[in-house]
GROMACS .gro file of C-alpha atoms in nm:
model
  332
    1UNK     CA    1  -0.071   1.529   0.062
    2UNK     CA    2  -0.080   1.250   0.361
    3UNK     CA    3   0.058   0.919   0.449
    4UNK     CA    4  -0.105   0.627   0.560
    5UNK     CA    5   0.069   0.328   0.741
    6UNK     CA    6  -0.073  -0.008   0.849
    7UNK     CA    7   0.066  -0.243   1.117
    8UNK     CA    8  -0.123  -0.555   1.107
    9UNK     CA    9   0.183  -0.778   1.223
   10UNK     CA   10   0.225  -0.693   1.575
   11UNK     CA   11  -0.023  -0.954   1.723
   12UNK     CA   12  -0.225  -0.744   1.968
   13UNK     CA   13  -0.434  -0.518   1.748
   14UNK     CA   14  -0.434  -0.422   1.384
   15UNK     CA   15  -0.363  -0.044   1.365
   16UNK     CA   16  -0.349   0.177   1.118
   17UNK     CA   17  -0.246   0.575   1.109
   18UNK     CA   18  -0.248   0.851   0.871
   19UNK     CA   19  -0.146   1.226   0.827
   20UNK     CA   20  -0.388   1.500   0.682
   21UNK     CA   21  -0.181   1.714   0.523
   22UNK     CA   22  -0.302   2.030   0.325
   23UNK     CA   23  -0.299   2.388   0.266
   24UNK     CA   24  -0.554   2.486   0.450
   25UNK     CA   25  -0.798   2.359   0.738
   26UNK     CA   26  -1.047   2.115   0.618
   27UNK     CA   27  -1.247   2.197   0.927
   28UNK     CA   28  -1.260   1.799   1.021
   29UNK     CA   29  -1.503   1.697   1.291
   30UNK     CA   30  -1.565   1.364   1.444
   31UNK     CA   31  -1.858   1.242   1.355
   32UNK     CA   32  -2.058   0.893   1.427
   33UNK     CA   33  -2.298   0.744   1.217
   34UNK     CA   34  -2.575   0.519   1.324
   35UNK     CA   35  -2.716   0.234   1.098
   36UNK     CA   36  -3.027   0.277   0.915
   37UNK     CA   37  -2.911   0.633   0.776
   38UNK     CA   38  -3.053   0.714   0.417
   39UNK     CA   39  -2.814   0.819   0.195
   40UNK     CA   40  -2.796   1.005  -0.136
   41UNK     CA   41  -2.453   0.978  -0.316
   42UNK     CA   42  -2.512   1.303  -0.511
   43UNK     CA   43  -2.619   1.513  -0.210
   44UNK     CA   44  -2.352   1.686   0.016
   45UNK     CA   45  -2.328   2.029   0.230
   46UNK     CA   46  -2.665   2.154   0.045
   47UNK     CA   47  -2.560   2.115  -0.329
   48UNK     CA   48  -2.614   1.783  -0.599
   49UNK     CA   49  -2.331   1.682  -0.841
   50UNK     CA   50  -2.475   1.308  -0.954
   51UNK     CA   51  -2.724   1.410  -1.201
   52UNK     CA   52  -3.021   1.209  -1.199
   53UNK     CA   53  -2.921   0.881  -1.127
   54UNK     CA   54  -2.727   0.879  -0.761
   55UNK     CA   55  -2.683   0.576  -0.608
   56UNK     CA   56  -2.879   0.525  -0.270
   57UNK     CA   57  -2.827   0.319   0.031
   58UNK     CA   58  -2.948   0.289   0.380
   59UNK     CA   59  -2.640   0.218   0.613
   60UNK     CA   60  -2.591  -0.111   0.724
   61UNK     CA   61  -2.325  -0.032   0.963
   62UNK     CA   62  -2.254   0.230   1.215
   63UNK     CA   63  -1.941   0.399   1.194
   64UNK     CA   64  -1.677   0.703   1.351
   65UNK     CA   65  -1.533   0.911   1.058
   66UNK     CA   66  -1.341   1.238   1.030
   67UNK     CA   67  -1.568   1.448   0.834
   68UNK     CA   68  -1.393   1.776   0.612
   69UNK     CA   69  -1.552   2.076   0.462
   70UNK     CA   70  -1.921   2.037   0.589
   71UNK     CA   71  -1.990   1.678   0.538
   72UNK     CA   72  -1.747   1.492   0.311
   73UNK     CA   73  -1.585   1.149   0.458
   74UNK     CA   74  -1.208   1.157   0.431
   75UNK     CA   75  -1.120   0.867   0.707
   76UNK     CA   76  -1.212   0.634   0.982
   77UNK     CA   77  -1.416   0.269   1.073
   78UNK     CA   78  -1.711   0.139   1.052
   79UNK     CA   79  -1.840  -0.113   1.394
   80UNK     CA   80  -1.665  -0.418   1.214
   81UNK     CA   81  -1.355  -0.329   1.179
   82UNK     CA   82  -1.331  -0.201   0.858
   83UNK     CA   83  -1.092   0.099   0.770
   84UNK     CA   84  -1.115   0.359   0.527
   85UNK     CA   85  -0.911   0.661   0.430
   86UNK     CA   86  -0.903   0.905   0.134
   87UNK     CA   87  -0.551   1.046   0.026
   88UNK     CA   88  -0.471   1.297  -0.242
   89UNK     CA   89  -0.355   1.164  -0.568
   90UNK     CA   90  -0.274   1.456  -0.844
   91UNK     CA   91  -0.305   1.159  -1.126
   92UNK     CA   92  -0.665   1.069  -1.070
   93UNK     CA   93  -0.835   1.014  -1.358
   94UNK     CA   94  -1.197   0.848  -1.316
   95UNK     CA   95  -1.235   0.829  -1.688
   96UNK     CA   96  -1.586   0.827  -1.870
   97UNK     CA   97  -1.858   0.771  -1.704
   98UNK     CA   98  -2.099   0.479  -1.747
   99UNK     CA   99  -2.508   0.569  -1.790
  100UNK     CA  100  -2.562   0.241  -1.691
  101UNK     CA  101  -2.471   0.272  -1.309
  102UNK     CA  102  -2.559   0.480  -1.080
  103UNK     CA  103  -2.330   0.792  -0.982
  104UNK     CA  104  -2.133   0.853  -0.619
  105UNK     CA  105  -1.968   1.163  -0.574
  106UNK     CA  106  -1.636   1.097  -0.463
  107UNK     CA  107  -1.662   1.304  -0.108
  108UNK     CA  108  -1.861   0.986  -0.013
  109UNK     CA  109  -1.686   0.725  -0.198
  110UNK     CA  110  -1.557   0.583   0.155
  111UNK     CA  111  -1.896   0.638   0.340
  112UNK     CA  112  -2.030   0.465   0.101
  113UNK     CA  113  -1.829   0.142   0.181
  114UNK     CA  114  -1.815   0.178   0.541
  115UNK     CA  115  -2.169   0.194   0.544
  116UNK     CA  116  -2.181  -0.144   0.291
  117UNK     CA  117  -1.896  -0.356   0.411
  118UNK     CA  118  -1.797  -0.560   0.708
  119UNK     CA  119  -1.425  -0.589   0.554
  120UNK     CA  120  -1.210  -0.533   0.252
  121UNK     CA  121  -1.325  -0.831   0.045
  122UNK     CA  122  -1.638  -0.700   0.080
  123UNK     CA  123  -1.537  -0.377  -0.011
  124UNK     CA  124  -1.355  -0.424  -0.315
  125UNK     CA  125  -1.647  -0.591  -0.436
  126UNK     CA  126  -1.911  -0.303  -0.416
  127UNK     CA  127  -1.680  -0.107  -0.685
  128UNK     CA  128  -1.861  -0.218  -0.961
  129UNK     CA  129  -2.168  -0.122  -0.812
  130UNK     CA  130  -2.162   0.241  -0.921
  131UNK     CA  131  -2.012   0.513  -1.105
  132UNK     CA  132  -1.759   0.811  -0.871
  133UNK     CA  133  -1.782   1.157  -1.004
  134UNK     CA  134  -1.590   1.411  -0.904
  135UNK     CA  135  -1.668   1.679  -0.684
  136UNK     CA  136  -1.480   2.046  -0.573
  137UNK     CA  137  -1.446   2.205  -0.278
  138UNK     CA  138  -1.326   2.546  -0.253
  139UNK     CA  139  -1.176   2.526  -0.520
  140UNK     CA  140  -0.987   2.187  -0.478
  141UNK     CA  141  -1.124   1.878  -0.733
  142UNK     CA  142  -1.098   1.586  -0.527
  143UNK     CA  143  -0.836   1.365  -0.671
  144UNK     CA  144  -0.791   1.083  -0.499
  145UNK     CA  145  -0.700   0.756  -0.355
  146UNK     CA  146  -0.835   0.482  -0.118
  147UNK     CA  147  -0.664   0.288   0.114
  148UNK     CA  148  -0.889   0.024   0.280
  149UNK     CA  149  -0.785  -0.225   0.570
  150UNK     CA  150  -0.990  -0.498   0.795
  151UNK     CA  151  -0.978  -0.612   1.148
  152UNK     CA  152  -0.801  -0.939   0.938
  153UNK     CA  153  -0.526  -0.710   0.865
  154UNK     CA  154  -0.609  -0.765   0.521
  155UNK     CA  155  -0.491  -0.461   0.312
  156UNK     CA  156  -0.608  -0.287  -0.045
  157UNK     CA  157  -0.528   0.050  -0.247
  158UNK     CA  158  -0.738   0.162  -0.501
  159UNK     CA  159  -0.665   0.433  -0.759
  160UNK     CA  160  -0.813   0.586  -1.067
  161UNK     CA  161  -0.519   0.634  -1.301
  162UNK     CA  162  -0.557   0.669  -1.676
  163UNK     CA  163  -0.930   0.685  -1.668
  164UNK     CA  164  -0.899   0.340  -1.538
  165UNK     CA  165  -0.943   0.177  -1.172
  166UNK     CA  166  -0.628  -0.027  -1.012
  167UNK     CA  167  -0.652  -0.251  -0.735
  168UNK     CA  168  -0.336  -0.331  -0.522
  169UNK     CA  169  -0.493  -0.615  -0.280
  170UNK     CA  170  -0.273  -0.788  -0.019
  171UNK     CA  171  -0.188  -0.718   0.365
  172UNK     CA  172   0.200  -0.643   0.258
  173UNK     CA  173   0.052  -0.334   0.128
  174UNK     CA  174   0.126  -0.149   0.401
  175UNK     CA  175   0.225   0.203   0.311
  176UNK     CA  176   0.089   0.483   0.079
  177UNK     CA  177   0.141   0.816  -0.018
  178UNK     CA  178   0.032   1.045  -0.309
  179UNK     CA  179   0.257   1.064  -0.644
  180UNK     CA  180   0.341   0.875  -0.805
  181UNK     CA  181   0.056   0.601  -0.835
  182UNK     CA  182   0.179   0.302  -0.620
  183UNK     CA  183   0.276   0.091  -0.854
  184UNK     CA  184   0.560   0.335  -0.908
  185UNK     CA  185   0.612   0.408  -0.576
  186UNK     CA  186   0.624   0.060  -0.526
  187UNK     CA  187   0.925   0.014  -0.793
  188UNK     CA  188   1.102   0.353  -0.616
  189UNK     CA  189   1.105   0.148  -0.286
  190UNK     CA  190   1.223  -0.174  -0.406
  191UNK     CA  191   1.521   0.078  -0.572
  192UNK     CA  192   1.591   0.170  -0.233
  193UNK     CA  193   1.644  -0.156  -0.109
  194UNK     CA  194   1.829  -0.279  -0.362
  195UNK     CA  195   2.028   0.036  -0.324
  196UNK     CA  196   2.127  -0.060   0.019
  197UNK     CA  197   2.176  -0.443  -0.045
  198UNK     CA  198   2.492  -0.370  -0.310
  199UNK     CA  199   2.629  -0.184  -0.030
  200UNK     CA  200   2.630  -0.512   0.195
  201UNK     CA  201   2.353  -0.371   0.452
  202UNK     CA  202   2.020  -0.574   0.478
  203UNK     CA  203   1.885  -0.205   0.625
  204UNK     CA  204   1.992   0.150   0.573
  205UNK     CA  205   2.287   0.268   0.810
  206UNK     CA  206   2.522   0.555   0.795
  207UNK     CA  207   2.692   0.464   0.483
  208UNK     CA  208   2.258   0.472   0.326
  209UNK     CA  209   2.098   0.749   0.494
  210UNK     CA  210   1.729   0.746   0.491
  211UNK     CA  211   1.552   0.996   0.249
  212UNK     CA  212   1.482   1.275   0.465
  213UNK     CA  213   1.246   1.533   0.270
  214UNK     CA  214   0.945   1.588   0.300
  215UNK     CA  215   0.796   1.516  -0.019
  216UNK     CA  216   0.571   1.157  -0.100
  217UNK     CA  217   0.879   0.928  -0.228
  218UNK     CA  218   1.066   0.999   0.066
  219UNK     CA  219   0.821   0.975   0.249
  220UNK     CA  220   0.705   0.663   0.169
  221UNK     CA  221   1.048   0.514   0.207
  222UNK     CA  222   1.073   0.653   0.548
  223UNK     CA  223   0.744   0.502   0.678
  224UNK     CA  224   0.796   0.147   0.484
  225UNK     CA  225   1.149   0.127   0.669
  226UNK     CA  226   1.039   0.274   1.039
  227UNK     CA  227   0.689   0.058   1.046
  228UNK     CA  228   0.906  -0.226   0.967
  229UNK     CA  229   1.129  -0.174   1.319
  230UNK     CA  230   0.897  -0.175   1.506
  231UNK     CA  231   0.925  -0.383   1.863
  232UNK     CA  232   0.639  -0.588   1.939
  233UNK     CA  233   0.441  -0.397   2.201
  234UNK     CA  234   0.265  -0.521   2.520
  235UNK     CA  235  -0.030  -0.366   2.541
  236UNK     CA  236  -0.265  -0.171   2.340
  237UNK     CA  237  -0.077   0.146   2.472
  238UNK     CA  238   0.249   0.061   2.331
  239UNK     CA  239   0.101  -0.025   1.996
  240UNK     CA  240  -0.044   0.310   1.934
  241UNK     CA  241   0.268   0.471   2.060
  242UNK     CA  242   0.433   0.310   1.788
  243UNK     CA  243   0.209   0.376   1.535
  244UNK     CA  244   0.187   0.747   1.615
  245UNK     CA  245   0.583   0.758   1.642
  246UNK     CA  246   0.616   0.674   1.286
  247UNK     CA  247   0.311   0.871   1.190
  248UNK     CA  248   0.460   1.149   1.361
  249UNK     CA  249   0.811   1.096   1.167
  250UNK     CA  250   0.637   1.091   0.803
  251UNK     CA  251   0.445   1.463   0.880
  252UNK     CA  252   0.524   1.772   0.767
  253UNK     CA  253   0.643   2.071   0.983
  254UNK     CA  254   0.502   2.367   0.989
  255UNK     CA  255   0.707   2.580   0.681
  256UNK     CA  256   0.795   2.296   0.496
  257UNK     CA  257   0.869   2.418   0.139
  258UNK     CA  258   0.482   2.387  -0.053
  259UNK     CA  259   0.712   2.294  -0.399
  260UNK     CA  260   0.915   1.989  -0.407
  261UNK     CA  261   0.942   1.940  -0.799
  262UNK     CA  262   0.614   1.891  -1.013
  263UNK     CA  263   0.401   1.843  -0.641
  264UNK     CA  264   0.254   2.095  -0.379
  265UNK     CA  265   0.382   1.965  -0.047
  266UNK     CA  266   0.174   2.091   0.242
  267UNK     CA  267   0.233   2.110   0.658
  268UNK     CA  268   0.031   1.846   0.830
  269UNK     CA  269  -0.299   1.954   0.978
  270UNK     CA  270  -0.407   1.632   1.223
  271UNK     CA  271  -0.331   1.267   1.254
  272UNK     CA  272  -0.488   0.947   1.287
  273UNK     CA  273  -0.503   0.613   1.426
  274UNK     CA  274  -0.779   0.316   1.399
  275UNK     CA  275  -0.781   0.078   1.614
  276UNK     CA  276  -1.002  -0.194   1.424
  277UNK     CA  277  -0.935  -0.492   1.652
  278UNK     CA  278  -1.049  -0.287   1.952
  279UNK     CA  279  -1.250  -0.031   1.774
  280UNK     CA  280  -1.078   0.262   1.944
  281UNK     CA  281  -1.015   0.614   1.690
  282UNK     CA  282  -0.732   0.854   1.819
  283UNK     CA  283  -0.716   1.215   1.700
  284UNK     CA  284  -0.471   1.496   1.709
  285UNK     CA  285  -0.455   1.823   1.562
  286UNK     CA  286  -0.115   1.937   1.504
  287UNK     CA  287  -0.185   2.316   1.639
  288UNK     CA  288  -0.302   2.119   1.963
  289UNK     CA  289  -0.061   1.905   2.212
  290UNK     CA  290  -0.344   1.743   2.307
  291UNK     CA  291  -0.438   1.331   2.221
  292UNK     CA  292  -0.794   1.251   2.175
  293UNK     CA  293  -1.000   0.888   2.165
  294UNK     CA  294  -1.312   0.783   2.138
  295UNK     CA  295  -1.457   0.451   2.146
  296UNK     CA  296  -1.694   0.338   1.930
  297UNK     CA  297  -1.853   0.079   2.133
  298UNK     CA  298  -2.012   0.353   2.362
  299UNK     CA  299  -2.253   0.460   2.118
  300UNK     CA  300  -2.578   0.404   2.013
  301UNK     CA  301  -2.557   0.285   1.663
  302UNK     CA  302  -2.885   0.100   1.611
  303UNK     CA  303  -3.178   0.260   1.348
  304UNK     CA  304  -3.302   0.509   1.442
  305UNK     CA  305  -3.023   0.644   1.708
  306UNK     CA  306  -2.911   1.006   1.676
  307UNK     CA  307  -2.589   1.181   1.437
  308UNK     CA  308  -2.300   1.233   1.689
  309UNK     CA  309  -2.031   1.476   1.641
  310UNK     CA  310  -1.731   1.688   1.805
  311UNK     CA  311  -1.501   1.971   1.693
  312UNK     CA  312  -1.160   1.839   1.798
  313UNK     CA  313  -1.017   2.205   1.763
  314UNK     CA  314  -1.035   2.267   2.130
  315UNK     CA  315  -0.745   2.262   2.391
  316UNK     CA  316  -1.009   2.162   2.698
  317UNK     CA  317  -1.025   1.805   2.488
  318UNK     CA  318  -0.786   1.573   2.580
  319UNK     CA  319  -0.810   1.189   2.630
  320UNK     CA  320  -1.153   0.986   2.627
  321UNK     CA  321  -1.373   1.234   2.473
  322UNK     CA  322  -1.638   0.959   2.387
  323UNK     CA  323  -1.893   1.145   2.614
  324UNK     CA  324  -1.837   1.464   2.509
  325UNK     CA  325  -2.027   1.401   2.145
  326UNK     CA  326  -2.346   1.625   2.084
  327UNK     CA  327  -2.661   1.538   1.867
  328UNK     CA  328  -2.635   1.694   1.519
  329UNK     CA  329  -2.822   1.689   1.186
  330UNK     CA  330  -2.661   1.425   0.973
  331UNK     CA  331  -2.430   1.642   0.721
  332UNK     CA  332  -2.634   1.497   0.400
   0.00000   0.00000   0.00000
């Protein structure tokens, strides 16, 4: 389970942070990828799921990702400003597959595009340029969603539901969680509001108390009505303070209760925030009180240039870790 929020109205930078939440750790490392890689979208951590027909691309774009579980792509940018992040969707449902194209496993899914794209529009239309399959990792299938965002501020969500793909396009689509799909949670929020309205407040107050659990509606709701407070910020400093304050608010604590209803709720493990105007990635593990960055202009992403990673679990890493990234093999 994780939430995602977008703020791509304060006029300084579009930012854009997220919550990894799960049961156990996904063993993420920061990891930047050149252009000119060679990619197989059946391959990953030593085993093939795509059959014999993957779809293959060289990378057009460099990128700094949070990679889980070996190799897999679950969130980050690309050197244009493009955004990408994976979050867990129960629902999923990528529904038959089609001979015809050829087959990405879903661990990649947002490699793929921010290897491809320069922003959402682009994006959005490389989906009909292949087939996902599903994949499983220790025992977890990978159902989920996509939230994509530009350096525009432009905005999309893209789910599998019913064996068929949905596209929510638009820059007021600024929040996401997991269940229900967001059309629903979309109708939940606009309940909310409405909810408050007939009680003569234009926001909730003491008479409307916010939901407070920990579970995806609430969550949402929460997010949706904090992102929307707040102040306009100075610098790039006070921007991602805000951003992480409301990230912060829409985690889970440690001991949260797993079962809320028909959904697994799990503690958060790290957070996240993009910087795509300023191409800037923070990082912070929840075990750690540390706050990392990197900046993605520092590296060498032209053809040819080396695989960069880090282990963020470390309490000697704090700030600008940008020069702290070692060579590795490229996880594929």
């Amino acid at each position: 389970m994780c939430t995602r929020i977008l703020w791509n109205t304060n006029g300084l930078a579009v930012l854009v942070g997220r919550t990894m939440d799960w049961p156990e750790s996904t063993d993420p490392v920061l990891t930047v990828f050149p252009q000119g890689l060679k990619r197989d979208g059946g391959k990953l951590v030593g085993h093939t799921v795509a059959g014999d027909n993957p779809l293959k691309w060289t990378s057009r774009f460099g990128s700094l990702v949070t990679t889980i579980y070996g190799g897999g792509t679950v969130d980050g940018l690309n050197e244009r400003g493009l955004g990408a992040h994976m979050l867990y969707l129960d629902e999923t449902d990528l529904g038959p597959g089609d001979p015809n194209k050829p087959a990405l496993q879903i661990a990649l899914w947002i490699q793929y595009l921010l290897d491809s794209a320069e922003t959402v529009a682009e994006a959005l239309d490389l989906l009909d340029t292949f087939q996902l399959m599903m994949v499983e990792m220790r025992g977890f299938r990978a159902t989920v969603h996509v939230a994509l965002e530009d350096a525009s501020g432009d905005s999309a969500i893209i789910e599998y539901v019913d064996g068929e793909r949905r596209v929510h396009h638009d820059r007021k689509y600024t929040v996401m969680t997991n269940e229900p799909a967001f059309d629903e949670q979309l109708r939940l929020l606009e309940q909310q509001v409405q909810k408050v309205r007939s009680l003569g407040h234009d926001q909730p107050s003491g008479e409307v108390p916010l939901p407070g659990n920990v579970n995806a509606v609430d969550r949402f709701q929460r997010a949706a009505y904090f992102s929307a407070l707040l102040p306009k910020p100075a610098n790039e400093r006070q921007a991602v303070a805000g951003i992480l304050a409301v990230t912060r608010n829409a985690s889970v604590p440690f001991g949260a209760p797993y079962r809320t209803g028909r959904f697994d709720v799990y503690n958060t493990e790290y957070r996240t925030v993009c910087d795509l105007t300023d191409k800037r990635y923070f990082f912070e593990l929840a075990t750690s009180p540390n706050l990392l960055w990197t900046e993605l202009d520092r590296f060498d992403l032209s053809p040819g240039a080396s695989v960069m990673a880090l282990n963020p679990d470390s309490l000697d890493l704090a700030g600008d870790v940008s020069g702290q990234f070692a060579q590795v093999d490229a996880p594929f």
